[in-house]
Tab-separated table of C-alpha atoms in Angstrom:
chain	number	residue	atom	x	y	z
A	1	MET	CA	12.069	-23.888	-20.047
A	2	ASP	CA	9.352	-23.052	-17.539
A	3	GLN	CA	6.821	-20.242	-17.895
A	4	THR	CA	8.587	-18.001	-15.348
A	5	SER	CA	11.832	-17.977	-17.325
A	6	LYS	CA	9.949	-16.663	-20.402
A	7	LEU	CA	8.675	-13.612	-18.535
A	8	ALA	CA	10.309	-10.213	-18.837
A	9	THR	CA	12.124	-8.859	-15.803
A	10	PRO	CA	10.991	-5.689	-14.011
A	11	ASN	CA	12.115	-2.443	-15.637
A	12	TYR	CA	14.484	-1.222	-12.894
A	13	VAL	CA	15.572	2.430	-12.930
A	14	GLU	CA	19.086	2.782	-11.515
A	15	ASP	CA	19.707	6.511	-11.902
A	16	LEU	CA	18.067	9.067	-9.575
A	17	ALA	CA	18.130	11.746	-12.288
A	18	GLN	CA	16.164	9.407	-14.543
A	19	ALA	CA	13.765	8.763	-11.655
A	20	VAL	CA	13.179	12.524	-11.345
A	21	ALA	CA	12.277	12.764	-15.034
A	22	LEU	CA	9.911	9.811	-14.739
A	23	VAL	CA	8.162	11.217	-11.666
A	24	GLN	CA	7.716	14.573	-13.406
A	25	LYS	CA	5.879	13.090	-16.359
A	26	ALA	CA	3.987	10.275	-14.601
A	27	GLU	CA	0.231	10.699	-14.317
A	28	ARG	CA	-0.280	7.672	-12.062
A	29	ILE	CA	2.284	6.470	-9.504
A	30	LEU	CA	2.153	3.392	-7.290
A	31	ILE	CA	4.240	3.354	-4.095
A	32	ILE	CA	4.803	-0.039	-2.483
A	33	GLY	CA	6.970	-1.356	0.353
A	34	CYS	CA	6.975	-2.601	3.909
A	35	SER	CA	5.034	-0.787	6.615
A	36	GLY	CA	6.989	1.951	8.371
A	37	THR	CA	9.240	2.787	5.419
A	38	GLY	CA	7.673	6.144	4.518
A	39	LYS	CA	5.345	5.209	1.654
A	40	SER	CA	2.581	7.555	2.782
A	41	THR	CA	4.949	10.425	3.545
A	42	LEU	CA	6.465	10.180	0.075
A	43	ALA	CA	3.083	9.742	-1.615
A	44	LYS	CA	1.613	12.805	0.075
A	45	ALA	CA	4.670	14.930	-0.762
A	46	LEU	CA	4.529	13.953	-4.440
A	47	ALA	CA	0.752	14.369	-4.635
A	48	GLU	CA	1.009	17.869	-3.173
A	49	GLN	CA	3.848	18.900	-5.466
A	50	PHE	CA	2.253	17.620	-8.674
A	51	GLY	CA	-1.432	18.082	-7.901
A	52	HIS	CA	-2.293	14.386	-8.050
A	53	VAL	CA	-5.061	12.742	-6.053
A	54	TYR	CA	-3.553	10.936	-3.072
A	55	ILE	CA	-5.061	7.475	-2.528
A	56	SER	CA	-4.212	5.641	0.679
A	57	MET	CA	-5.191	1.993	0.302
A	58	ASP	CA	-5.475	1.716	4.076
A	59	ARG	CA	-7.934	4.615	4.236
A	60	GLU	CA	-9.873	4.412	0.970
A	61	ILE	CA	-9.706	0.734	0.089
A	62	PHE	CA	-9.151	-1.723	2.935
A	63	TRP	CA	-10.394	-0.676	6.339
A	64	LEU	CA	-13.675	0.116	8.057
A	65	PRO	CA	-13.902	1.581	11.592
A	66	GLY	CA	-12.725	-0.774	14.317
A	67	TRP	CA	-10.053	-2.339	12.083
A	68	LYS	CA	-12.665	-4.327	10.159
A	69	LEU	CA	-11.528	-5.327	6.693
A	70	ARG	CA	-13.959	-4.521	3.893
A	71	PRO	CA	-15.436	-7.463	1.967
A	72	ARG	CA	-13.100	-8.649	-0.817
A	73	GLU	CA	-15.389	-7.712	-3.710
A	74	GLU	CA	-15.874	-4.217	-2.302
A	75	ILE	CA	-12.095	-3.847	-1.993
A	76	LEU	CA	-11.623	-4.863	-5.623
A	77	GLN	CA	-14.362	-2.496	-6.833
A	78	ARG	CA	-12.864	0.391	-4.862
A	79	ILE	CA	-9.493	-0.310	-6.494
A	80	ARG	CA	-11.080	-0.378	-9.961
A	81	ASP	CA	-12.797	2.949	-9.272
A	82	ALA	CA	-9.638	4.529	-7.835
A	83	VAL	CA	-7.298	3.538	-10.667
A	84	ALA	CA	-9.805	4.717	-13.286
A	85	GLY	CA	-8.960	8.307	-12.287
A	86	PRO	CA	-6.697	10.328	-14.560
A	87	ARG	CA	-3.975	11.441	-12.093
A	88	TRP	CA	-3.198	9.763	-8.789
A	89	ILE	CA	-0.560	8.532	-6.397
A	90	MET	CA	-1.502	5.380	-4.512
A	91	ASP	CA	0.388	3.946	-1.565
A	92	GLY	CA	-0.202	0.464	-0.282
A	93	ASN	CA	0.748	-3.141	-0.688
A	94	SER	CA	-1.520	-6.122	-1.416
A	95	PRO	CA	0.453	-7.862	-4.172
A	96	GLY	CA	-2.659	-9.812	-5.164
A	97	THR	CA	-4.330	-6.591	-6.349
A	98	LEU	CA	-1.424	-5.519	-8.555
A	99	PRO	CA	-3.055	-7.049	-11.673
A	100	LEU	CA	-5.772	-4.407	-11.231
A	101	ARG	CA	-3.436	-1.537	-10.397
A	102	LEU	CA	-0.416	-2.003	-12.657
A	103	PRO	CA	-2.209	-1.663	-16.024
A	104	ARG	CA	-3.098	1.937	-15.069
A	105	THR	CA	0.296	2.774	-13.526
A	106	ASP	CA	2.999	4.868	-15.194
A	107	LEU	CA	5.641	4.437	-12.491
A	108	VAL	CA	6.224	2.186	-9.474
A	109	ILE	CA	8.298	3.414	-6.534
A	110	TRP	CA	9.381	0.630	-4.200
A	111	ARG	CA	10.381	1.650	-0.679
A	112	ARG	CA	12.707	-1.280	-0.061
A	113	ALA	CA	14.345	-0.259	3.188
A	114	PRO	CA	16.096	-2.646	5.607
A	115	ARG	CA	14.005	-4.355	8.266
A	116	HIS	CA	15.362	-2.211	11.117
A	117	VAL	CA	14.223	0.927	9.272
A	118	ALA	CA	10.702	-0.467	8.975
A	119	PHE	CA	10.585	-1.357	12.681
A	120	LEU	CA	11.886	2.072	13.661
A	121	GLY	CA	9.323	3.774	11.420
A	122	VAL	CA	6.452	1.729	12.825
A	123	PHE	CA	7.413	2.407	16.445
A	124	LYS	CA	7.882	6.136	15.773
A	125	ARG	CA	4.486	6.211	14.132
A	126	TRP	CA	2.931	4.355	17.065
A	127	TRP	CA	4.521	6.798	19.511
A	128	LYS	CA	3.216	9.795	17.567
A	129	TYR	CA	-0.330	8.519	17.005
A	130	HIS	CA	-0.870	6.081	19.898
A	131	GLY	CA	-4.595	5.997	20.667
A	132	LYS	CA	-5.341	8.234	17.661
A	133	THR	CA	-6.006	7.585	13.997
A	134	ARG	CA	-3.239	8.772	11.686
A	135	PRO	CA	-4.335	10.799	8.626
A	136	GLU	CA	-3.687	8.055	6.064
A	137	MET	CA	-5.706	5.451	8.003
A	138	ALA	CA	-9.466	4.923	7.902
A	139	PRO	CA	-11.492	6.685	10.620
A	140	GLY	CA	-11.987	4.618	13.757
A	141	CYS	CA	-8.740	2.686	13.311
A	142	PRO	CA	-6.461	3.990	16.074
A	143	GLU	CA	-2.757	3.266	15.790
A	144	HIS	CA	-1.684	0.036	17.421
A	145	ILE	CA	1.024	-2.617	17.239
A	146	ASP	CA	0.516	-6.305	17.825
A	147	LEU	CA	2.563	-9.463	17.391
A	148	LYS	CA	0.922	-10.345	14.065
A	149	PHE	CA	1.891	-6.974	12.617
A	150	LEU	CA	5.468	-7.254	13.899
A	151	ARG	CA	5.754	-10.723	12.353
A	152	TYR	CA	4.505	-9.295	9.051
A	153	ILE	CA	7.334	-6.746	9.083
A	154	TRP	CA	9.930	-9.301	10.184
A	155	ASN	CA	8.973	-11.689	7.361
A	156	PHE	CA	8.265	-9.052	4.700
A	157	GLU	CA	11.350	-9.721	2.559
A	158	ARG	CA	10.892	-13.482	2.719
A	159	LYS	CA	7.112	-13.727	2.290
A	160	GLU	CA	5.878	-10.562	0.601
A	161	VAL	CA	8.732	-9.543	-1.683
A	162	PRO	CA	8.600	-12.698	-3.860
A	163	GLN	CA	4.900	-12.001	-4.476
A	164	PHE	CA	5.651	-8.415	-5.495
A	165	GLU	CA	8.422	-9.557	-7.807
A	166	GLU	CA	6.144	-12.128	-9.430
A	167	MET	CA	3.347	-9.616	-9.982
A	168	LEU	CA	5.716	-6.938	-11.270
A	169	THR	CA	7.217	-9.452	-13.687
A	170	LYS	CA	3.847	-10.736	-14.912
A	171	HIS	CA	1.917	-7.480	-15.056
A	172	GLY	CA	4.386	-4.588	-14.912
A	173	SER	CA	7.635	-5.433	-16.700
A	174	HIS	CA	6.996	-2.478	-19.041
A	175	ILE	CA	6.570	-0.033	-16.134
A	176	PRO	CA	9.649	1.800	-14.791
A	177	LEU	CA	10.460	0.684	-11.243
A	178	VAL	CA	12.385	3.011	-8.926
A	179	THR	CA	13.762	1.412	-5.751
A	180	LEU	CA	14.508	3.705	-2.808
A	181	SER	CA	16.280	1.914	0.033
A	182	SER	CA	16.913	4.789	2.434
A	183	PHE	CA	15.297	7.976	3.697
A	184	ARG	CA	18.324	9.801	2.319
A	185	GLU	CA	17.309	8.689	-1.172
A	186	ILE	CA	13.770	9.943	-0.593
A	187	ASP	CA	15.104	13.310	0.565
A	188	ARG	CA	17.428	13.465	-2.438
A	189	LEU	CA	14.609	12.623	-4.858
A	190	LEU	CA	12.320	15.279	-3.352
A	191	ALA	CA	15.123	17.869	-3.359
A	192	LEU	CA	15.893	17.165	-7.023
A	193	LEU	CA	12.203	17.447	-7.882
A	194	GLN	CA	11.985	20.804	-6.062
A	195	THR	CA	15.047	22.072	-7.940
A	196	ALA	CA	13.677	20.885	-11.271
A	197	ALA	CA	10.248	22.460	-10.698
């Protein structure tokens, strides 16, 4: 038996009503998923409703003006500082940093939408913010699309998802994991949370 087969599986939450209860009591929520799937929109809505600090990894952790990536050690220190806070909602990927983030996380929400949804979201975002910096991005990083970014989205399920699954299994099998595959499910979750408030 290899080491992987001994690991616990992620703690998937199948019921939306259960997800509502988990969101209501969670102090620290991590939202992951492909670009263009509404991670930031959901994170900001939940942060506003529950009074949590909203942490955009793109804005606070990764990027400097001119689309320059921060040095790796600075990125890691910023993550350590961010997750040390008492109540937050963080959106962003980077599976390699999940060992730092998951130990402080009460709930993971995975925006696992189909590829066409991600592409549509990215192009809508580009249309809205073309030549400008969107609110959840670091200053001096105007919205743009290039071939590398489109390839990242195209290959997300094949290349990125296995890394997320490995990290969630190794470091977060005890953490409830809510998967939302459509915008309808996001709307339903937010509506149920409003009703329950």
